Amino acid sequence: MTEPLTQNIQDYLKAIYGLTSDGGKASTTALAARLGIAAPSVTGMLQKLAALRPPLVVYQKHRGAHLTPEGERAALEVLRHHRLLEAWLVESLGYSWDAVHEEACKLEHVISEEFERRIAAALGHPVRDPHGAPIPSAELVMPPTNDVPLGSLHGGERAVVRRVDCEDAPLLQRLKSLGLAPGAELNVLEVSPFDSGLTVQVTGQKPVVIDPATSSHIFVETVETMEA
Amino acid sequence: MTEPLTQNIQDYLKAIYGLTSDGGKASTTALAARLGIAAPSVTGMLQKLAALRPPLVVYQKHRGAHLTPEGERAALEVLRHHRLLEAWLVESLGYSWDAVHEEACKLEHVISEEFERRIAAALGHPVRDPHGAPIPSAELVMPPTNDVPLGSLHGGERAVVRRVDCEDAPLLQRLKSLGLAPGAELNVLEVSPFDSGLTVQVTGQKPVVIDPATSSHIFVETVETMEA
DNA sequence: AGAATAATTTAGGTTAACCTAAATTATTGT
DNA sequence: ACAATAATTTAGGTTAACCTAAATTATTCT
Ligand SMILES: [Mn+2]
Ligand SMILES: [Mn+2]
Ligand SMILES: [Mn+2]
Ligand SMILES: [Mn+2]
């Protein structure tokens, strides 16, 4: 290992990882918005990360940045910490799922590898965090998933909620009250051709209408209907 | 509340608290040694802490510093975090008592008040950490103790170990293997008039000789002998 | 293509903590 | 009392991250 990365750098790498999951580049502006930092500061940091030896990002002026293998490893390390911590705050300390993000965001930079090992073992080496996000393995491999956006379903399809990709506490509370949490089964009753709004029925609940802004945070796995 | 204190300032306050427990002042040099920081840097920080509004320390050139009530409250807050965390790492994650200090030292600055409340409740609101150090209450009052240094006992006295004031992992391991941990009962067999070395017998163990450098870390509560 | 707009970078400056070397002030021993 | 020694402070400088305002470069629209 090289020198330990600062907390700030870890946050940058995590953000770049998140913004490049589609295979593209993370732009200066997108990073600035996500991190709440002024764009010029981001430029400076990207230049620095690209100049490190070994470099953590590949960066080209005006074209944004993406992670090098080293940068990705560092990002996955932090992400593993974050998601294990979230799982463990919920399972072991009784936090609600809308309250864990902030706490995990601070702890993730500070825990030791021993701490990581112990909570992973205590939880039985979970593969998903409380929001359904996949947890990178101890070897820093991100487990593959079959999750698709809820908004991609058609009327009549059945699915199981796998992931709610959201850090906003009020929205998480609302979704939980609607039963829209990982593991919930649902039926898509109707898709509005105008605004793509979805009418869905979670098993055992009343049907609800979900606007596209909300459904974009929800990922599901479709279920084969048993009867022909 | 005012602005949150930086991690560094919290460490300074904790160190000043530790160095002034005898009612005296913490000298620049002693702080520098304890924190591993150059003396000029400490001077600068003390000046800054004394200039804060409200001031966290009272500082006079060449005379060292001590905490103001605000400074003491901040120190006790961090100390409560530290000791609760140590207790909780041992009880809940199975850490050994010689491995918790480092981890707690990083986490203490980062956990929320909610985290503090939850681990305190999970542990049943403990009053001592795994080394026997008293844990400040949620209201930030340090519980009083009757602990006296092991070295202050005379031949023939009985006592119960209450506290091992030490962060050195190898020494902690050695003491544990000798049975010298909080709760252990012991008998002082002999005190050397030359070097103040103690021969003690922990109940159920073979007698051992403890040099003054070691015994200075051990605090006990004397036990009245039941038989006349 | 060329002007308007938007994104990005450069320039210059701030804050928190730290450092070393030199100057100053206390303390101590005779 | 006063020189030698030890402790402390001042002076000047570094690094990591940030910021705003101005300058530059891309992109988009007619
Ligand atoms: Mn999260
Ligand atoms: Mn790790
Ligand atoms: Mn400790
Ligand atoms: Mn607290």
Coordinates of N, CA, C and O in Angstrom, one line a residue, chain B residues 39-209:
Chain B
A39 N 6.8 21.8 20.2 CA 6.3 22.8 21.2 C 5.8 24.1 20.7 O 4.8 24.6 21.1
P40 N 6.5 24.6 19.6 CA 5.9 25.9 19.1 C 4.5 25.8 18.6 O 3.7 26.7 18.7
S41 N 4.2 24.6 18.0 CA 2.8 24.4 17.5 C 1.8 24.4 18.7 O 0.7 24.9 18.6
V42 N 2.3 23.8 19.8 CA 1.4 23.8 21.0 C 1.1 25.2 21.5 O 0.0 25.5 21.8
T43 N 2.2 26.0 21.6 CA 2.0 27.4 22.0 C 1.0 28.1 21.1 O 0.0 28.7 21.7
G44 N 1.1 27.9 19.9 CA 0.2 28.5 19.0 C -1.3 28.1 19.2 O -2.2 28.9 19.3
M45 N -1.4 26.8 19.4 CA -2.8 26.3 19.6 C -3.3 26.8 21.0 O -4.5 27.1 21.1
L46 N -2.5 26.8 22.0 CA -3.0 27.3 23.3 C -3.4 28.7 23.2 O -4.5 29.1 23.8
Q47 N -2.7 29.5 22.5 CA -3.0 30.9 22.3 C -4.4 31.0 21.6 O -5.3 31.8 22.0
K48 N -4.6 30.2 20.7 CA -5.8 30.2 19.9 C -7.0 29.7 20.8 O -8.1 30.4 20.8
L49 N -6.8 28.7 21.6 CA -7.9 28.2 22.4 C -8.3 29.2 23.5 O -9.4 29.3 23.9
A50 N -7.3 29.9 23.9 CA -7.6 30.9 25.0 C -8.2 32.2 24.4 O -8.9 32.9 25.1
A51 N -8.1 32.4 23.1 CA -8.6 33.5 22.4 C -10.0 33.3 21.8 O -10.7 34.2 21.4
L52 N -10.4 32.0 21.8 CA -11.8 31.7 21.3 C -12.8 32.3 22.2 O -12.6 32.6 23.4
R53 N -14.0 32.5 21.6 CA -15.1 33.1 22.4 C -16.3 32.1 22.4 O -16.9 31.9 21.3
P54 N -16.6 31.4 23.4 CA -15.9 31.5 24.8 C -14.6 30.8 24.8 O -14.4 29.8 24.0
P55 N -13.7 31.2 25.6 CA -12.4 30.6 25.7 C -12.5 29.1 26.2 O -13.4 28.9 27.1
L56 N -11.7 28.2 25.7 CA -11.7 26.9 26.1 C -10.6 26.6 27.2 O -10.7 25.6 27.9
V57 N -9.6 27.4 27.2 CA -8.5 27.2 28.2 C -8.1 28.6 28.7 O -8.4 29.6 28.1
V58 N -7.6 28.5 29.9 CA -6.9 29.7 30.5 C -5.4 29.5 30.4 O -4.9 28.4 30.7
Y59 N -4.8 30.4 29.7 CA -3.4 30.2 29.4 C -2.6 31.4 29.8 O -3.0 32.6 29.5
Q60 N -1.5 31.2 30.5 CA -0.5 32.3 30.8 C 0.8 31.9 30.3 O 1.3 30.8 30.6
K61 N 1.5 32.8 29.5 CA 2.8 32.6 29.1 C 3.7 31.9 30.1 O 3.7 32.4 31.3
H62 N 4.4 30.9 29.7 CA 5.3 30.2 30.6 C 4.7 29.5 31.8 O 5.4 28.9 32.6
R63 N 3.4 29.5 31.9 CA 2.7 28.9 33.1 C 1.8 27.8 32.7 O 1.1 27.3 33.6
G64 N 1.7 27.5 31.5 CA 0.8 26.4 31.1 C -0.6 26.8 31.0 O -1.0 28.0 31.1
A65 N -1.5 25.8 30.8 CA -2.9 26.1 30.6 C -3.8 25.1 31.4 O -3.3 24.0 31.8
H66 N -5.0 25.5 31.7 CA -6.0 24.6 32.2 C -7.3 24.9 31.6 O -7.5 26.0 30.9
L67 N -8.2 24.0 31.7 CA -9.5 24.1 31.0 C -10.5 25.1 31.6 O -10.5 25.2 32.9
T68 N -11.2 25.9 30.8 CA -12.4 26.6 31.4 C -13.5 25.6 31.5 O -13.4 24.5 31.0
P69 N -14.6 26.0 32.1 CA -15.8 25.1 32.2 C -16.2 24.6 30.8 O -16.5 23.4 30.6
E70 N -16.2 25.5 29.8 CA -16.6 25.1 28.5 C -15.6 24.1 27.9 O -16.0 23.1 27.3
G71 N -14.3 24.3 28.1 CA -13.3 23.4 27.7 C -13.4 22.1 28.3 O -13.3 21.0 27.7
E72 N -13.7 22.1 29.6 CA -13.8 20.8 30.3 C -15.0 20.0 29.8 O -15.0 18.8 29.7
R73 N -16.1 20.8 29.6 CA -17.3 20.0 29.0 C -17.0 19.4 27.7 O -17.3 18.2 27.5
A74 N -16.2 20.1 26.8 CA -15.9 19.5 25.6 C -15.0 18.3 25.7 O -15.1 17.3 25.1
A75 N -14.0 18.4 26.7 CA -13.1 17.3 26.9 C -13.9 16.1 27.5 O -13.6 14.9 27.0
L76 N -14.8 16.3 28.4 CA -15.6 15.2 28.9 C -16.5 14.5 27.9 O -16.7 13.3 27.9
E77 N -17.0 15.3 27.0 CA -17.8 14.8 25.8 C -16.9 13.8 25.0 O -17.4 12.7 24.7
V78 N -15.7 14.2 24.7 CA -14.9 13.3 23.9 C -14.5 12.1 24.7 O -14.5 11.0 24.2
L79 N -14.2 12.3 26.0 CA -13.8 11.2 26.8 C -15.0 10.2 27.0 O -14.7 9.0 27.0
R80 N -16.2 10.7 27.1 CA -17.3 9.8 27.2 C -17.4 9.0 25.9 O -17.6 7.8 25.9
H81 N -17.3 9.6 24.7 CA -17.3 8.9 23.5 C -16.2 7.8 23.5 O -16.5 6.7 23.2
H82 N -15.0 8.2 23.8 CA -13.9 7.3 23.8 C -14.1 6.0 24.7 O -14.0 4.9 24.2
R83 N -14.6 6.3 25.9 CA -14.7 5.1 26.8 C -15.9 4.3 26.5 O -15.8 3.0 26.6
L84 N -17.0 4.9 26.1 CA -18.1 4.1 25.7 C -17.7 3.3 24.5 O -18.1 2.1 24.4
L85 N -17.0 3.9 23.5 CA -16.6 3.1 22.3 C -15.7 1.9 22.7 O -15.9 0.8 22.2
E86 N -14.8 2.2 23.6 CA -13.9 1.0 24.0 C -14.8 -0.1 24.6 O -14.6 -1.3 24.3
A87 N -15.7 0.3 25.5 CA -16.5 -0.7 26.1 C -17.3 -1.5 25.1 O -17.4 -2.7 25.1
W88 N -17.8 -0.7 24.1 CA -18.7 -1.3 23.1 C -17.9 -2.2 22.1 O -18.4 -3.2 21.7
L89 N -16.7 -1.8 21.8 CA -15.8 -2.6 20.9 C -15.5 -4.0 21.6 O -15.5 -5.0 20.9
V90 N -15.3 -3.9 22.9 CA -15.0 -5.2 23.6 C -16.3 -6.0 23.8 O -16.3 -7.2 23.4
E91 N -17.4 -5.4 24.2 CA -18.6 -6.2 24.6 C -19.3 -6.7 23.3 O -19.8 -7.8 23.3
S92 N -19.3 -5.8 22.3 CA -20.2 -6.1 21.2 C -19.5 -6.6 20.0 O -20.1 -7.4 19.2
L93 N -18.2 -6.2 19.8 CA -17.5 -6.7 18.6 C -16.4 -7.7 19.0 O -15.7 -8.2 18.1
G94 N -16.2 -7.9 20.3 CA -15.2 -9.0 20.7 C -13.8 -8.5 20.5 O -12.9 -9.4 20.5
Y95 N -13.5 -7.2 20.5 CA -12.1 -6.8 20.5 C -11.5 -7.2 21.9 O -12.2 -7.3 22.9
S96 N -10.2 -7.4 21.9 CA -9.4 -7.6 23.1 C -9.1 -6.2 23.7 O -9.0 -5.3 23.0
W97 N -8.9 -6.2 25.0 CA -8.8 -4.9 25.7 C -7.5 -4.1 25.3 O -7.4 -2.9 25.6
D98 N -6.6 -4.8 24.7 CA -5.3 -4.1 24.3 C -5.5 -3.5 22.8 O -4.6 -2.9 22.4
A99 N -6.6 -3.8 22.2 CA -6.7 -3.4 20.8 C -7.7 -2.2 20.6 O -7.9 -1.7 19.5
V100 N -8.4 -1.8 21.6 CA -9.5 -0.9 21.4 C -9.1 0.6 21.4 O -9.8 1.4 20.8
H101 N -8.0 0.9 22.0 CA -7.7 2.3 22.2 C -7.5 3.1 20.9 O -8.2 4.1 20.6
E102 N -6.7 2.5 20.0 CA -6.5 3.2 18.7 C -7.8 3.4 17.9 O -8.1 4.5 17.4
E103 N -8.6 2.3 17.9 CA -9.9 2.4 17.1 C -10.8 3.5 17.8 O -11.3 4.3 17.1
A104 N -10.9 3.5 19.1 CA -11.8 4.5 19.8 C -11.3 5.9 19.6 O -12.0 6.8 19.5
C105 N -9.9 6.0 19.5 CA -9.3 7.4 19.3 C -9.7 8.0 18.0 O -9.7 9.2 17.9
K106 N -10.0 7.2 17.0 CA -10.4 7.8 15.7 C -11.9 8.0 15.7 O -12.4 9.0 15.2
L107 N -12.7 7.0 16.2 CA -14.1 7.1 16.2 C -14.7 8.2 17.1 O -15.7 8.8 16.7
E108 N -14.0 8.4 18.2 CA -14.6 9.3 19.2 C -14.9 10.7 18.6 O -15.8 11.4 19.1
H109 N -14.2 11.1 17.6 CA -14.5 12.5 17.0 C -15.6 12.5 16.0 O -16.0 13.6 15.6
V110 N -16.1 11.4 15.7 CA -16.9 11.3 14.5 C -18.3 10.8 14.8 O -19.2 11.1 14.0
I111 N -18.5 10.1 15.9 CA -19.9 9.6 16.1 C -20.8 10.7 16.5 O -20.4 11.7 17.1
S112 N -22.1 10.4 16.2 CA -23.1 11.4 16.6 C -23.6 11.2 18.0 O -23.3 10.2 18.6
E113 N -24.4 12.1 18.5 CA -24.9 12.0 19.9 C -25.9 10.8 19.9 O -26.1 10.1 20.9
E114 N -26.5 10.6 18.8 CA -27.5 9.4 18.7 C -26.7 8.1 18.8 O -27.1 7.2 19.5
F115 N -25.6 8.1 18.1 CA -24.7 6.8 18.2 C -24.3 6.6 19.7 O -24.4 5.5 20.2
E116 N -23.9 7.7 20.3 CA -23.5 7.7 21.7 C -24.7 7.1 22.6 O -24.5 6.2 23.4
R117 N -25.8 7.6 22.4 CA -27.0 7.2 23.2 C -27.3 5.7 22.9 O -27.5 5.0 23.9
R118 N -27.2 5.3 21.7 CA -27.5 3.9 21.4 C -26.5 2.9 22.0 O -26.9 1.9 22.5
I119 N -25.3 3.2 21.9 CA -24.3 2.2 22.4 C -24.4 2.3 24.0 O -24.3 1.3 24.6
A120 N -24.6 3.5 24.5 CA -24.7 3.5 26.0 C -25.9 2.7 26.5 O -25.8 1.9 27.4
A121 N -27.0 2.8 25.8 CA -28.2 2.0 26.1 C -28.0 0.5 25.9 O -28.3 -0.3 26.8
A122 N -27.3 0.2 24.8 CA -27.1 -1.2 24.5 C -26.2 -1.9 25.5 O -26.3 -3.1 25.9
L123 N -25.3 -1.1 26.1 CA -24.4 -1.6 27.1 C -25.0 -1.5 28.5 O -24.3 -2.0 29.5
G124 N -26.1 -0.9 28.7 CA -26.7 -0.8 30.0 C -26.1 0.4 30.8 O -25.9 0.3 32.0
H125 N -25.7 1.4 30.1 CA -25.2 2.7 30.7 C -24.0 2.4 31.6 O -24.1 2.6 32.8
P126 N -22.9 1.8 31.1 CA -21.8 1.4 32.0 C -21.1 2.6 32.6 O -21.2 3.8 32.1
V127 N -20.5 2.4 33.7 CA -19.8 3.5 34.5 C -18.3 3.4 34.3 O -17.6 4.3 34.7
R128 N -17.8 2.3 33.8 CA -16.4 2.1 33.6 C -16.1 1.5 32.2 O -16.9 0.7 31.7
D129 N -15.0 1.9 31.7 CA -14.6 1.3 30.4 C -13.8 0.0 30.6 O -13.7 -0.4 31.8
P130 N -13.4 -0.7 29.6 CA -12.8 -2.1 29.8 C -11.5 -2.0 30.6 O -11.1 -3.0 31.2
H131 N -10.9 -0.8 30.7 CA -9.7 -0.7 31.5 C -10.0 -0.2 32.9 O -9.1 0.0 33.8
G132 N -11.3 0.0 33.2 CA -11.7 0.5 34.5 C -11.8 2.0 34.6 O -12.1 2.5 35.7
A133 N -11.5 2.7 33.5 CA -11.6 4.2 33.6 C -13.0 4.6 33.7 O -13.9 4.0 33.0
P134 N -13.3 5.6 34.6 CA -14.7 6.0 34.7 C -15.2 6.7 33.5 O -14.5 7.4 32.8
I135 N -16.5 6.5 33.2 CA -17.1 7.0 32.0 C -18.0 8.2 32.4 O -18.9 8.0 33.2
P136 N -17.7 9.4 31.9 CA -18.6 10.5 32.2 C -20.0 10.2 31.9 O -20.3 9.6 30.9
S137 N -20.9 10.7 32.7 CA -22.4 10.5 32.4 C -22.8 11.3 31.2 O -22.1 12.1 30.7
A138 N -24.0 11.0 30.8 CA -24.6 11.7 29.6 C -24.6 13.2 29.9 O -24.6 14.0 29.0
E139 N -24.8 13.6 31.2 CA -24.8 15.0 31.6 C -23.4 15.5 31.8 O -23.2 16.6 32.3
L140 N -22.4 14.7 31.5 CA -21.0 15.1 31.5 C -20.5 15.3 32.9 O -19.7 16.2 33.2
V141 N -20.9 14.4 33.8 CA -20.3 14.4 35.2 C -19.4 13.2 35.3 O -19.8 12.1 35.0
M142 N -18.2 13.4 35.7 CA -17.3 12.3 35.9 C -17.6 11.6 37.2 O -17.6 12.2 38.2
P143 N -17.9 10.3 37.1 CA -18.3 9.6 38.4 C -17.1 9.5 39.3 O -16.0 9.2 38.9
P144 N -17.3 9.8 40.6 CA -16.2 9.7 41.6 C -15.8 8.3 41.8 O -16.6 7.4 41.7
T145 N -14.5 8.1 42.2 CA -14.0 6.7 42.5 C -13.2 6.7 43.8 O -12.8 7.8 44.2
N146 N -13.0 5.5 44.3 CA -12.1 5.4 45.5 C -10.8 4.8 45.1 O -10.1 4.3 46.0
D147 N -10.5 4.8 43.9 CA -9.3 4.1 43.4 C -8.0 4.7 44.0 O -7.9 6.0 44.0
V148 N -7.1 3.9 44.5 CA -5.8 4.4 44.9 C -4.7 3.6 44.1 O -4.9 2.5 43.7
P149 N -3.5 4.2 44.0 CA -2.5 3.5 43.3 C -2.1 2.2 44.0 O -2.0 2.2 45.2
L150 N -1.9 1.1 43.3 CA -1.4 -0.1 43.9 C -0.2 0.1 44.7 O 0.0 -0.5 45.8
G151 N 0.7 1.0 44.2 CA 2.0 1.2 44.9 C 1.8 1.8 46.3 O 2.8 1.9 47.1
S152 N 0.6 2.3 46.6 CA 0.4 3.0 47.9 C 0.1 2.0 49.0 O -0.1 2.3 50.2
L153 N -0.1 0.7 48.6 CA -0.5 -0.3 49.6 C 0.7 -0.8 50.4 O 1.9 -0.7 50.0
H154 N 0.4 -1.4 51.6 CA 1.5 -2.0 52.5 C 1.3 -3.5 52.5 O 0.3 -4.0 52.1
G155 N 2.4 -4.1 52.9 CA 2.4 -5.6 53.0 C 1.2 -6.1 53.8 O 0.9 -5.5 54.8
G156 N 0.5 -7.1 53.3 CA -0.6 -7.7 54.1 C -2.0 -7.2 53.7 O -3.0 -7.8 54.0
E157 N -2.0 -6.1 53.0 CA -3.3 -5.5 52.6 C -3.9 -6.3 51.4 O -3.2 -6.8 50.5
R158 N -5.2 -6.3 51.4 CA -6.0 -6.9 50.3 C -6.7 -5.8 49.5 O -7.0 -4.8 50.1
A159 N -6.9 -6.1 48.2 CA -7.5 -5.0 47.4 C -8.1 -5.7 46.2 O -7.8 -6.8 45.8
V160 N -9.0 -4.9 45.5 CA -9.6 -5.3 44.2 C -9.0 -4.4 43.2 O -9.1 -3.1 43.4
V161 N -8.6 -4.9 42.1 CA -8.1 -4.1 41.0 C -9.3 -3.3 40.4 O -10.3 -4.0 40.1
R162 N -9.2 -2.0 40.2 CA -10.3 -1.3 39.7 C -10.0 -0.7 38.3 O -10.9 -0.5 37.5
R163 N -8.7 -0.4 38.1 CA -8.4 0.3 36.9 C -6.9 0.1 36.4 O -6.0 0.0 37.3
V164 N -6.7 -0.1 35.1 CA -5.4 -0.2 34.6 C -5.3 1.0 33.6 O -5.9 1.0 32.5
D165 N -4.5 2.0 34.0 CA -4.4 3.2 33.2 C -3.2 3.2 32.3 O -2.1 3.6 32.6
C166 N -3.5 2.6 31.1 CA -2.4 2.3 30.2 C -2.9 2.1 28.8 O -4.0 1.5 28.6
E167 N -2.2 2.5 27.8 CA -2.6 2.3 26.4 C -1.7 1.5 25.6 O -1.8 1.3 24.4
D168 N -0.7 1.0 26.3 CA 0.4 0.2 25.7 C -0.1 -1.3 25.5 O -0.2 -2.0 26.5
A169 N -0.3 -1.7 24.2 CA -0.8 -3.0 24.0 C 0.0 -4.2 24.6 O -0.6 -5.0 25.3
P170 N 1.3 -4.2 24.4 CA 2.1 -5.3 25.0 C 1.9 -5.4 26.5 O 1.8 -6.5 27.1
L171 N 2.0 -4.2 27.2 CA 1.9 -4.2 28.6 C 0.5 -4.7 29.0 O 0.3 -5.5 30.0
L172 N -0.5 -4.2 28.3 CA -1.9 -4.7 28.7 C -2.0 -6.2 28.5 O -2.7 -6.9 29.3
Q173 N -1.4 -6.7 27.5 CA -1.5 -8.2 27.3 C -0.8 -8.9 28.4 O -1.3 -9.9 29.0
R174 N 0.3 -8.4 28.8 CA 1.1 -9.0 29.9 C 0.3 -9.0 31.2 O 0.1 -10.0 31.9
L175 N -0.3 -7.8 31.5 CA -1.1 -7.7 32.7 C -2.3 -8.6 32.7 O -2.6 -9.3 33.7
K176 N -2.9 -8.7 31.6 CA -4.1 -9.7 31.5 C -3.6 -11.1 31.8 O -4.3 -11.8 32.5
S177 N -2.5 -11.5 31.2 CA -2.0 -12.8 31.4 C -1.7 -13.1 32.9 O -1.7 -14.2 33.4
L178 N -1.4 -12.0 33.6 CA -1.1 -12.2 35.1 C -2.4 -12.1 35.9 O -2.4 -12.2 37.1
G179 N -3.5 -11.9 35.2 CA -4.8 -11.8 35.9 C -5.0 -10.4 36.5 O -6.0 -10.2 37.2
L180 N -4.1 -9.5 36.1 CA -4.3 -8.1 36.7 C -5.2 -7.3 35.8 O -4.7 -6.4 35.0
A181 N -6.5 -7.5 36.0 CA -7.5 -6.7 35.2 C -8.6 -6.3 36.2 O -8.6 -6.8 37.3
P182 N -9.4 -5.3 35.9 CA -10.4 -4.9 36.8 C -11.2 -6.0 37.3 O -11.6 -6.9 36.6
G183 N -11.5 -6.0 38.6 CA -12.2 -7.1 39.3 C -11.4 -8.1 40.0 O -11.9 -8.8 40.9
A184 N -10.1 -8.2 39.6 CA -9.2 -9.2 40.2 C -9.0 -8.8 41.7 O -8.8 -7.7 42.0
E185 N -9.0 -9.9 42.6 CA -8.7 -9.7 44.0 C -7.2 -10.0 44.2 O -6.7 -11.0 43.6
L186 N -6.6 -9.2 45.0 CA -5.1 -9.6 45.2 C -4.7 -9.2 46.7 O -5.4 -8.5 47.4
N187 N -3.6 -9.8 47.0 CA -3.0 -9.7 48.3 C -1.6 -9.2 48.2 O -0.9 -9.7 47.4
V188 N -1.3 -8.1 48.9 CA 0.1 -7.6 48.8 C 0.9 -8.4 49.8 O 0.7 -8.3 51.1
L189 N 1.8 -9.2 49.3 CA 2.6 -10.1 50.2 C 3.8 -9.3 50.8 O 4.1 -9.4 52.0
E190 N 4.4 -8.4 50.0 CA 5.6 -7.8 50.5 C 5.9 -6.5 49.7 O 5.6 -6.4 48.5
V191 N 6.5 -5.5 50.3 CA 6.9 -4.3 49.6 C 8.4 -4.1 49.9 O 8.8 -4.0 51.0
S192 N 9.1 -4.1 48.8 CA 10.6 -3.9 49.0 C 10.9 -2.5 49.5 O 10.4 -1.5 48.9
P193 N 11.6 -2.4 50.6 CA 11.9 -1.0 51.1 C 12.9 -0.3 50.2 O 13.0 0.9 50.2
F194 N 13.6 -1.0 49.3 CA 14.6 -0.4 48.4 C 13.9 0.3 47.2 O 13.9 1.5 47.1
D195 N 13.4 -0.6 46.3 CA 12.9 0.0 45.1 C 11.4 0.0 45.0 O 10.8 0.3 44.0
S196 N 10.7 -0.2 46.2 CA 9.3 -0.1 46.2 C 8.6 -1.2 45.3 O 7.4 -1.1 45.0
G197 N 9.4 -2.2 44.9 CA 8.8 -3.3 44.2 C 7.8 -4.1 45.0 O 8.0 -4.2 46.2
L198 N 6.7 -4.5 44.4 CA 5.6 -5.2 45.2 C 5.6 -6.7 44.8 O 5.7 -7.0 43.6
T199 N 5.4 -7.5 45.8 CA 5.1 -8.9 45.6 C 3.6 -9.1 45.8 O 3.2 -8.8 47.0
V200 N 2.9 -9.4 44.8 CA 1.4 -9.5 45.0 C 1.0 -10.9 44.5 O 1.6 -11.5 43.7
Q201 N -0.1 -11.3 45.1 CA -0.7 -12.6 44.7 C -2.2 -12.3 44.3 O -3.0 -12.0 45.2
V202 N -2.4 -12.5 43.0 CA -3.8 -12.5 42.6 C -4.5 -13.7 43.0 O -3.9 -14.8 42.9
T203 N -5.7 -13.6 43.5 CA -6.4 -14.8 44.0 C -6.4 -15.9 43.0 O -6.8 -15.7 41.9
G204 N -5.9 -17.1 43.4 CA -5.9 -18.2 42.5 C -4.7 -18.3 41.5 O -4.6 -19.1 40.6
Q205 N -3.7 -17.4 41.7 CA -2.5 -17.4 40.9 C -1.3 -17.4 41.7 O -1.3 -17.3 42.9
K206 N -0.1 -17.6 41.0 CA 1.1 -17.6 41.7 C 1.5 -16.2 42.0 O 1.2 -15.3 41.3
P207 N 2.3 -15.9 43.1 CA 2.7 -14.6 43.4 C 3.6 -14.0 42.3 O 4.4 -14.8 41.7
V208 N 3.6 -12.8 42.1 CA 4.5 -12.1 41.1 C 5.0 -10.8 41.7 O 4.4 -10.2 42.6
V209 N 6.2 -10.5 41.2 CA 6.8 -9.2 41.6 C 6.5 -8.1 40.5 O 6.7 -8.4 39.3

